[in-house]
Short mmCIF file of C-alpha atoms in Angstrom, two decimals:
data_model
loop_
_atom_site.label_atom_id
_atom_site.label_comp_id
_atom_site.label_asym_id
_atom_site.label_seq_id
_atom_site.Cartn_x
_atom_site.Cartn_y
_atom_site.Cartn_z
CA MET A 11 97.02 112.42 96.17
CA ALA A 12 93.78 111.47 94.48
CA VAL A 13 94.33 110.10 90.98
CA ILE A 14 91.90 108.43 88.59
CA GLY A 15 93.64 105.72 86.58
CA THR A 16 91.71 106.57 83.42
CA TYR A 17 93.22 110.06 83.36
CA GLU A 18 96.94 109.90 84.03
CA GLY A 19 98.34 113.36 84.74
CA LEU A 20 95.17 114.72 86.40
CA ARG A 21 95.54 115.05 90.20
CA VAL A 22 93.60 116.71 93.02
CA ASN A 23 94.39 116.77 96.73
CA VAL A 24 93.66 118.64 99.97
CA ILE A 25 96.51 120.55 101.63
CA VAL A 26 96.94 121.95 105.14
CA ASP A 27 99.91 124.13 106.11
CA GLY A 28 101.35 123.55 102.64
CA LEU A 29 101.33 119.75 103.05
CA GLU A 30 99.15 117.20 101.32
CA LEU A 31 96.79 115.45 103.71
CA VAL A 32 97.20 111.69 103.95
CA GLU A 33 94.41 110.02 102.01
CA TYR A 34 92.67 106.83 103.10
CA ASP A 35 90.64 104.49 100.92
CA ALA A 36 86.94 104.34 101.66
CA PRO A 37 85.69 101.01 103.07
CA ALA A 38 83.48 99.20 100.57
CA GLU A 39 80.47 99.28 102.86
CA SER A 40 80.77 103.05 103.31
CA VAL A 41 80.45 103.80 99.58
CA PRO A 42 76.72 103.97 98.80
CA GLU A 43 75.37 103.14 95.38
CA ASP A 44 74.78 106.23 93.26
CA ASN A 45 71.10 106.14 92.36
CA SER A 46 70.98 109.68 90.98
CA SER A 47 71.03 108.31 87.44
CA LYS A 48 68.31 105.94 86.27
CA ASP A 49 70.49 104.87 83.35
CA GLU A 50 72.68 101.97 84.49
CA HIS A 51 75.25 102.76 81.79
CA ILE A 52 75.57 106.34 83.04
CA ALA A 53 75.84 105.18 86.66
CA LYS A 54 78.54 102.68 85.72
CA TYR A 55 80.45 105.37 83.83
CA GLN A 56 80.25 107.79 86.77
CA ARG A 57 81.60 105.16 89.17
CA SER A 58 84.52 104.50 86.81
CA VAL A 59 85.62 108.17 86.84
CA THR A 60 84.98 108.90 90.54
CA SER A 61 87.58 108.79 93.31
CA ILE A 62 86.50 108.69 96.98
CA LYS A 63 89.04 109.28 99.75
CA TYR A 64 88.93 110.06 103.48
CA VAL A 65 91.14 112.73 105.08
CA GLU A 66 91.63 113.87 108.66
CA ALA A 67 90.15 117.23 109.69
CA ILE A 68 91.68 119.22 112.55
CA SER A 69 89.53 121.93 114.07
CA GLY A 70 90.68 125.48 113.34
CA LYS A 71 93.03 124.48 110.51
CA LYS A 72 92.81 126.31 107.19
CA PHE A 73 92.84 124.07 104.14
CA ALA A 74 93.10 124.48 100.38
CA ILE A 75 92.49 122.44 97.23
CA SER A 76 95.43 121.71 94.92
CA LEU A 77 94.72 121.09 91.22
CA GLN A 78 97.41 119.69 88.91
CA VAL A 79 97.31 118.78 85.22
CA GLU A 80 100.38 117.64 83.31
CA ASP A 81 101.54 115.47 80.45
CA PRO A 82 100.32 112.90 79.33
CA PHE A 83 96.85 114.31 80.06
CA ASP A 84 95.28 115.65 76.86
CA VAL A 85 92.94 118.66 76.95
CA THR A 86 90.43 118.09 74.12
CA SER A 87 88.25 121.20 74.61
CA ASP A 88 88.78 124.96 74.90
CA TYR A 89 88.77 124.72 78.69
CA LEU A 90 88.74 122.30 81.59
CA ALA A 91 86.45 123.48 84.39
CA PHE A 92 87.06 122.49 88.03
CA GLU A 93 83.89 123.07 90.04
CA ILE A 94 84.83 122.94 93.72
CA LEU A 95 82.00 122.23 96.15
CA VAL A 96 82.47 122.28 99.91
CA ASP A 97 79.61 120.96 102.01
CA GLY A 98 77.45 120.97 98.87
CA LYS A 99 78.00 124.64 97.96
CA THR A 100 80.15 125.94 95.08
CA VAL A 101 83.24 127.75 96.37
CA SER A 102 85.18 128.31 93.15
CA SER A 103 85.21 127.23 89.48
CA PRO A 104 88.70 127.82 88.05
CA LEU A 105 89.32 127.19 84.35
CA LEU A 106 92.31 125.67 82.57
CA ALA A 107 92.69 127.03 79.03
CA LYS A 108 93.97 124.58 76.45
CA SER A 109 96.12 127.30 74.86
CA GLY A 110 97.80 128.10 78.18
CA TYR A 111 98.31 124.41 78.93
CA ILE A 112 100.17 123.95 75.65
CA HIS A 113 102.08 127.23 76.06
CA HIS A 114 103.45 126.12 79.46
CA GLY A 115 104.69 122.77 78.18
CA LEU A 116 101.66 120.65 79.13
CA SER A 117 101.84 121.62 82.79
CA TRP A 118 99.35 123.55 84.94
CA SER A 119 98.67 123.82 88.66
CA LYS A 120 96.50 125.96 90.89
CA VAL A 121 95.80 126.13 94.62
CA ILE A 122 92.32 127.26 95.71
CA GLU A 123 92.36 128.57 99.28
CA GLY A 124 88.77 129.81 99.31
CA PRO A 125 86.27 131.97 97.44
CA TYR A 126 87.17 135.41 96.12
CA LYS A 127 84.89 138.43 95.94
CA ARG A 128 85.08 142.20 95.50
CA VAL A 129 84.56 144.48 98.49
CA ASP A 130 84.60 148.21 97.73
CA GLY A 131 86.62 147.57 94.57
CA THR A 132 89.17 145.38 96.36
CA VAL A 133 89.52 141.64 95.76
CA VAL A 134 89.37 139.73 99.04
CA LEU A 135 89.86 136.07 99.92
CA LYS A 136 87.96 134.15 102.57
CA HIS A 137 90.00 131.15 103.74
CA MET A 138 88.30 127.80 104.26
CA VAL A 139 88.61 126.48 107.82
CA PHE A 140 87.72 123.12 109.39
CA ALA A 141 85.22 123.60 112.23
CA GLU A 142 83.89 120.98 114.61
CA LEU A 143 80.15 120.45 114.46
CA LEU A 144 78.19 121.40 117.55
CA THR A 145 75.87 118.64 118.70
CA THR A 146 72.84 118.20 120.92
CA SER A 147 71.02 115.20 122.31
CA GLU A 148 67.72 116.87 123.19
CA SER A 149 64.46 115.03 122.65
CA GLU A 150 63.92 114.50 118.95
CA HIS A 151 60.16 114.98 119.46
CA VAL A 152 60.76 118.55 120.55
CA LEU A 153 63.09 119.17 117.61
CA LYS A 154 61.14 117.23 114.97
CA VAL A 155 60.84 120.14 112.55
CA ILE A 156 64.46 121.16 113.05
CA LEU A 157 65.62 117.56 112.56
CA ASN A 158 63.88 117.31 109.21
CA GLU A 159 65.59 120.48 108.04
CA GLN A 160 68.99 119.38 109.34
CA LYS A 161 68.68 115.97 107.70
CA LYS A 162 68.61 117.64 104.29
CA SER A 163 71.51 119.99 105.01
CA LEU A 164 73.68 117.21 106.48
CA VAL A 165 73.72 115.19 103.26
CA ASP A 166 76.73 117.07 101.89
CA ILE A 167 78.37 118.33 105.08
CA GLY A 168 81.86 116.98 105.68
CA GLU A 169 82.62 116.46 101.99
CA ILE A 170 84.80 118.28 99.45
CA VAL A 171 83.94 117.55 95.82
CA VAL A 172 85.80 118.58 92.67
CA ILE A 173 83.96 117.94 89.38
CA VAL A 174 86.00 118.22 86.18
CA THR A 175 84.14 118.96 82.93
CA ARG A 176 85.02 119.88 79.35
CA ARG A 177 83.87 123.32 78.22
CA ASP A 178 84.03 125.54 75.13
CA ARG A 179 84.03 129.33 75.18
CA VAL A 180 80.96 131.39 74.29
CA VAL A 181 80.41 135.15 74.08
CA VAL A 182 77.53 136.48 76.24
CA PRO A 183 76.89 139.66 78.27
CA ALA A 184 78.65 139.65 81.64
CA PRO A 185 76.44 138.96 84.71
CA ALA A 186 76.44 141.20 87.73
CA VAL A 187 77.86 138.58 90.14
CA LEU A 188 81.15 136.79 89.52
CA PRO A 189 81.38 133.00 89.95
CA GLY A 190 82.68 132.03 93.34
CA SER A 191 81.31 135.15 95.03
CA VAL A 192 79.74 134.67 98.43
CA ALA A 193 76.94 136.94 99.55
CA GLY A 194 77.04 137.91 103.20
CA ASP A 195 78.98 136.01 105.83
CA LYS A 196 77.64 132.51 105.32
CA THR A 197 79.79 129.42 105.03
CA ALA A 198 79.82 127.10 102.07
CA SER A 199 77.26 124.93 103.84
CA GLY A 200 74.98 127.83 104.75
CA GLN A 201 76.05 127.82 108.40
CA ASP A 202 76.79 131.24 109.90
CA THR A 203 80.38 132.12 110.84
CA THR A 204 79.66 131.96 114.56
CA GLY A 205 79.13 128.20 114.30
CA THR A 206 76.16 128.21 116.67
CA THR A 207 74.07 125.66 114.74
CA LYS A 208 73.69 122.43 116.71
CA TYR A 209 73.08 119.07 115.03
CA HIS A 210 71.43 116.15 116.71
CA THR A 211 73.83 113.31 117.49
CA LYS A 212 71.42 110.78 115.98
CA LEU A 213 71.68 112.47 112.59
CA LEU A 214 75.48 112.45 112.70
CA ALA A 215 75.82 108.80 113.69
CA LYS A 216 75.25 107.21 110.27
CA GLU A 217 78.03 108.99 108.35
CA ALA A 218 80.13 109.75 111.46
CA GLN A 219 80.26 113.43 110.51
CA SER A 220 82.38 115.54 112.83
CA HIS A 221 83.30 118.75 110.98
CA SER A 222 82.00 121.34 108.56
CA THR A 223 83.70 124.26 106.83
CA VAL A 224 83.47 127.88 107.84
CA LEU A 225 84.94 130.88 106.03
CA GLY A 226 87.50 133.15 107.65
CA ASN A 227 87.71 136.92 107.65
CA ASN A 228 88.26 138.92 104.47
CA VAL A 229 91.91 139.06 103.41
CA ALA A 230 92.85 141.58 100.72
CA VAL A 231 94.68 139.99 97.80
CA ASP A 232 96.46 142.42 95.49
CA SER A 233 98.02 139.79 93.21
CA ILE A 234 94.67 138.32 92.10
CA LYS A 235 92.67 139.72 89.21
CA LEU A 236 89.20 138.33 88.73
CA LYS A 237 88.45 137.56 85.11
CA GLN A 238 85.13 136.21 83.94
CA ILE A 239 84.95 133.78 81.01
CA HIS A 240 81.68 132.37 79.71
CA THR A 241 81.68 128.72 78.69
CA LYS A 242 79.27 125.94 77.81
CA LEU A 243 79.41 122.23 78.52
CA VAL A 244 80.76 120.01 75.75
CA ASP A 245 79.24 116.82 77.22
CA ARG A 246 75.98 116.14 79.00
CA PRO A 247 76.04 117.18 82.69
CA GLU A 248 75.88 113.58 83.91
CA ARG A 249 78.89 112.62 81.77
CA PHE A 250 81.49 114.67 83.65
CA LEU A 251 85.14 113.97 82.91
CA ALA A 252 86.18 113.14 86.49
CA LYS A 253 84.95 113.53 90.06
CA PHE A 254 87.10 113.70 93.20
CA CYS A 255 85.43 113.30 96.62
CA PHE A 256 87.19 113.94 99.94
CA ARG A 257 85.26 113.08 103.10
CA TYR A 258 86.87 114.87 106.02
CA ARG A 259 86.43 113.53 109.55
CA SER A 260 88.15 113.69 112.92
CA ARG A 261 90.69 110.97 113.70
CA GLU A 262 88.29 109.41 116.20
CA LYS A 263 85.55 109.19 113.58
CA LEU A 264 87.97 107.74 111.01
CA GLN A 265 88.86 105.05 113.52
CA SER A 266 85.20 104.32 114.25
CA LEU A 267 84.60 103.88 110.51
CA LEU A 268 87.62 101.51 110.38
CA VAL A 269 89.17 103.79 107.78
CA ILE A 270 92.35 103.87 109.85
CA ASP A 271 93.63 101.47 112.47
CA ARG A 272 93.31 102.42 116.11
CA ASN A 273 97.03 101.61 116.47
CA PRO A 274 98.33 102.65 113.06
CA SER A 275 101.91 102.26 111.85
CA PRO A 276 103.92 105.45 111.25
CA GLU A 277 102.48 107.39 108.35
CA PRO A 278 104.65 108.48 105.40
CA GLU A 279 105.91 112.05 105.37
CA PRO A 280 103.44 114.25 103.47
CA VAL A 281 104.37 116.17 100.34
CA GLN A 282 104.76 119.94 100.62
CA VAL A 283 102.86 122.05 98.11
CA GLU A 284 103.44 125.66 97.15
CA THR A 285 100.81 128.16 98.31
CA GLU A 286 100.73 131.91 98.84
CA GLU A 287 101.49 131.43 102.52
CA ASN A 288 104.11 128.71 101.93
CA PRO A 289 106.01 129.65 98.73
CA LEU A 290 108.32 126.99 97.34
CA LYS A 291 110.60 126.98 94.31
CA ALA A 292 109.51 123.45 93.47
CA HIS A 293 107.36 120.72 94.91
CA GLN A 294 109.25 118.71 97.49
CA THR A 295 108.80 114.97 97.66
CA PRO A 296 109.56 112.88 100.74
CA SER A 297 112.97 111.22 100.79
CA PRO A 298 112.91 107.44 100.37
CA PRO A 299 113.49 105.23 103.43
CA SER A 300 117.13 104.45 104.22
CA THR A 301 116.51 100.73 104.62
CA PRO A 302 116.38 99.06 101.19
CA THR A 303 113.23 97.14 100.42
CA ASP A 304 113.10 93.63 98.97
CA ALA A 305 112.36 95.11 95.55
CA GLU A 306 115.42 97.36 95.78
CA LYS A 307 117.60 94.40 96.80
CA ARG A 308 116.35 92.35 93.87
CA LEU A 309 116.97 95.25 91.53
CA ALA A 310 120.53 95.69 92.85
CA LYS A 311 121.21 91.94 92.42
CA MET A 312 119.87 92.06 88.85
CA LYS A 313 122.10 95.04 88.06
CA GLU A 314 125.14 93.22 89.50
CA ASP A 315 124.46 90.07 87.46
CA LEU A 316 123.92 92.15 84.34
CA GLN A 317 127.22 93.94 84.88
CA LYS A 318 129.09 90.63 85.26
CA LYS A 319 127.57 89.27 82.07
CA GLN A 320 128.47 92.46 80.25
CA GLU A 321 132.08 92.21 81.45
CA GLU A 322 132.26 88.59 80.27
CA ILE A 323 130.87 89.56 76.86
CA ASP A 324 133.41 92.39 76.60
CA ARG A 325 136.27 89.98 77.42
CA HIS A 326 135.17 87.52 74.75
CA MET A 327 134.82 90.34 72.25
CA ARG A 328 138.36 91.53 72.96
CA GLU A 329 139.76 88.00 72.49
CA PHE A 330 137.81 87.56 69.28
CA SER A 331 139.05 90.92 67.99
CA ILE A 332 142.71 90.01 68.65
CA LYS A 333 142.32 86.65 66.92
CA ALA A 334 140.57 88.26 63.97
CA VAL A 335 143.37 90.82 63.60
CA ASP A 336 146.02 88.06 63.62
CA GLU A 337 144.17 86.07 60.99
CA ALA A 338 143.69 89.17 58.88
CA GLU A 339 147.42 89.92 59.03
CA SER A 340 148.23 86.32 58.00
CA VAL A 341 145.90 86.54 55.02
CA ALA A 342 147.36 89.88 54.03
CA THR A 343 150.90 88.41 54.15
CA ILE A 344 149.91 85.49 51.92
CA ILE A 345 148.36 87.85 49.40
CA ASP A 346 151.40 90.16 49.37
CA ASP A 347 154.08 87.40 49.14
CA PRO A 348 152.61 83.93 48.50
CA ASP A 349 156.05 82.28 47.98
CA ALA A 350 157.37 83.52 51.29
CA ALA A 351 154.16 82.46 52.98
CA SER A 352 154.48 78.95 51.48
CA MET A 353 158.05 78.66 52.73
CA ARG A 354 157.05 79.72 56.24
CA LEU A 355 154.21 77.22 56.17
CA ALA A 356 156.58 74.41 55.10
CA VAL A 357 158.98 75.29 57.88
CA GLN A 358 156.15 75.32 60.41
CA LEU A 359 154.95 71.92 59.21
CA HIS A 360 158.50 70.52 59.30
CA ASN A 361 158.97 71.74 62.86
CA LEU A 362 155.75 70.15 64.08
CA PRO A 363 156.48 67.57 66.80
CA THR A 364 155.04 64.75 64.71
CA THR A 365 156.21 61.22 65.51
CA PRO A 366 157.07 59.49 62.17
CA ARG A 367 155.85 56.04 61.39
CA ILE A 368 158.86 53.77 60.80
CA LYS A 369 158.68 50.90 58.32
CA ARG A 370 161.60 48.50 58.59
CA LYS A 371 162.50 46.69 55.37
CA ARG A 372 162.15 42.98 55.91
CA GLY A 373 164.87 40.57 54.72
CA VAL A 374 167.74 42.95 55.30
CA ASP A 375 170.51 41.60 57.53
CA ASP A 376 173.81 43.04 58.59
CA GLY A 377 175.67 41.61 55.60
CA GLU A 378 173.33 43.25 53.09
CA SER A 379 173.21 46.71 54.70
CA ALA A 380 175.44 48.36 52.10
CA ALA A 381 173.42 47.03 49.17
CA ALA A 382 170.18 48.10 50.86
CA SER A 383 171.52 51.61 51.33
CA ALA A 384 172.48 51.81 47.66
CA ARG A 385 169.06 50.68 46.53
CA ALA A 386 167.37 53.17 48.83
CA THR A 387 169.48 56.01 47.48
CA LYS A 388 168.70 55.07 43.88
CA LYS A 389 165.00 54.87 44.66
CA ALA A 390 165.05 58.32 46.28
CA LYS A 391 166.65 59.87 43.20
CA SER A 392 164.06 58.32 40.86
CA LYS A 393 161.28 59.88 42.85
CA GLY A 394 162.72 63.41 42.99
CA LYS A 395 159.62 64.82 41.31
CA GLN A 396 157.46 63.53 44.19
CA LYS A 397 159.32 65.39 46.97
CA ARG A 398 156.25 67.41 47.83
CA ASP A 399 154.31 64.29 48.78
CA ARG A 400 157.00 61.89 50.12
CA GLN A 401 160.70 62.10 50.89
CA TYR A 402 163.34 59.49 51.71
CA ILE A 403 166.24 60.24 53.97
CA GLU A 404 169.18 58.22 55.19
CA ILE A 405 170.10 58.12 58.81
CA SER A 406 173.06 56.53 60.52
CA SER A 407 172.39 53.84 63.07
CA ASP A 408 173.90 50.66 64.31
CA SER A 409 172.00 48.65 61.70
CA GLU A 410 172.06 51.44 59.07
CA ASP A 411 168.45 50.64 58.14
CA ALA A 412 166.46 52.88 55.76
CA ILE A 413 163.65 54.81 57.45
CA GLU A 414 160.60 55.99 55.51
CA VAL A 415 158.96 59.10 56.80
CA GLU A 416 155.34 59.53 55.71
#
């Protein structure tokens, strides 16, 4: 799907049998410099908003052009015009109205299967079909005049171009011919529907052209109503908003141009697009490959690590919450009954498994043990007011020594 990075949400692609054709990047050497503009700034701008892709053409296959515009693309004019040129000739110029774009939630799509015209009051469609070019290798001296004419007509053959421009509405008298009408039974390139025109192989060699586009038979379309709207360009013609180029070639020619490998790897499944012949409820995208890629593996590993860290954080938060609740309950108890809290604290401190430091009174022998005990008892009574800081107790032992607990 051709996308220009400058305009996200604006997409154009070629579809066959309801499927998007695989697009290939153009080799650098196959993209000629655009010398149509003498202004280097204009030429640089045009290159920046131009997308060039190669697609494969299969003889006899009908094709269509899919146009899609969606958010975040911003429509800054009354209309967006999509001029579709096939082999250098305008096939259709559908318009996207800004009001309709906003009304449908910034989403718009349209599939152009060919030009429409009125025949005896009935709207008919002529499908676009890939057709192989007929070639000849006759003497170029004999066909000199014909070669000169063919050289001019071959410039645009084998190329689909969609030019997007900004336009505002104007009121003018309606012309007699509707845009996109095709007079007679000529193709977009001017070739007749029989496909009898032969091109010299020498002329086709440079661009490796293999196909052109012919128009099919008239097909009545009852669901289409042709409506003509007159508009004018907002910007200068050379400052178009975007340009999408699709060069269609046979697979052999794409290989000769080195656009695709002669032994290519399997191509991705194309995307199916809704058309009148292939109605779909919604666009279907190809399912992803079953084998995970390196990026998917890294993403899965990152998600696993993130989940483990989150679980660890949750565990710490639960522990912190429990501890905070316990501390809050303790504080609440102290506030409600400070005396009871003090008593519990004293009991807890008393029950601590603290090893007391023992100071043995020097100069006390077995004969003086009774006197020492009496003095210790008297001393303890005199310091009754200091019980909160230090207490003296008597214990029974073989030596009946006094033990000071600090």
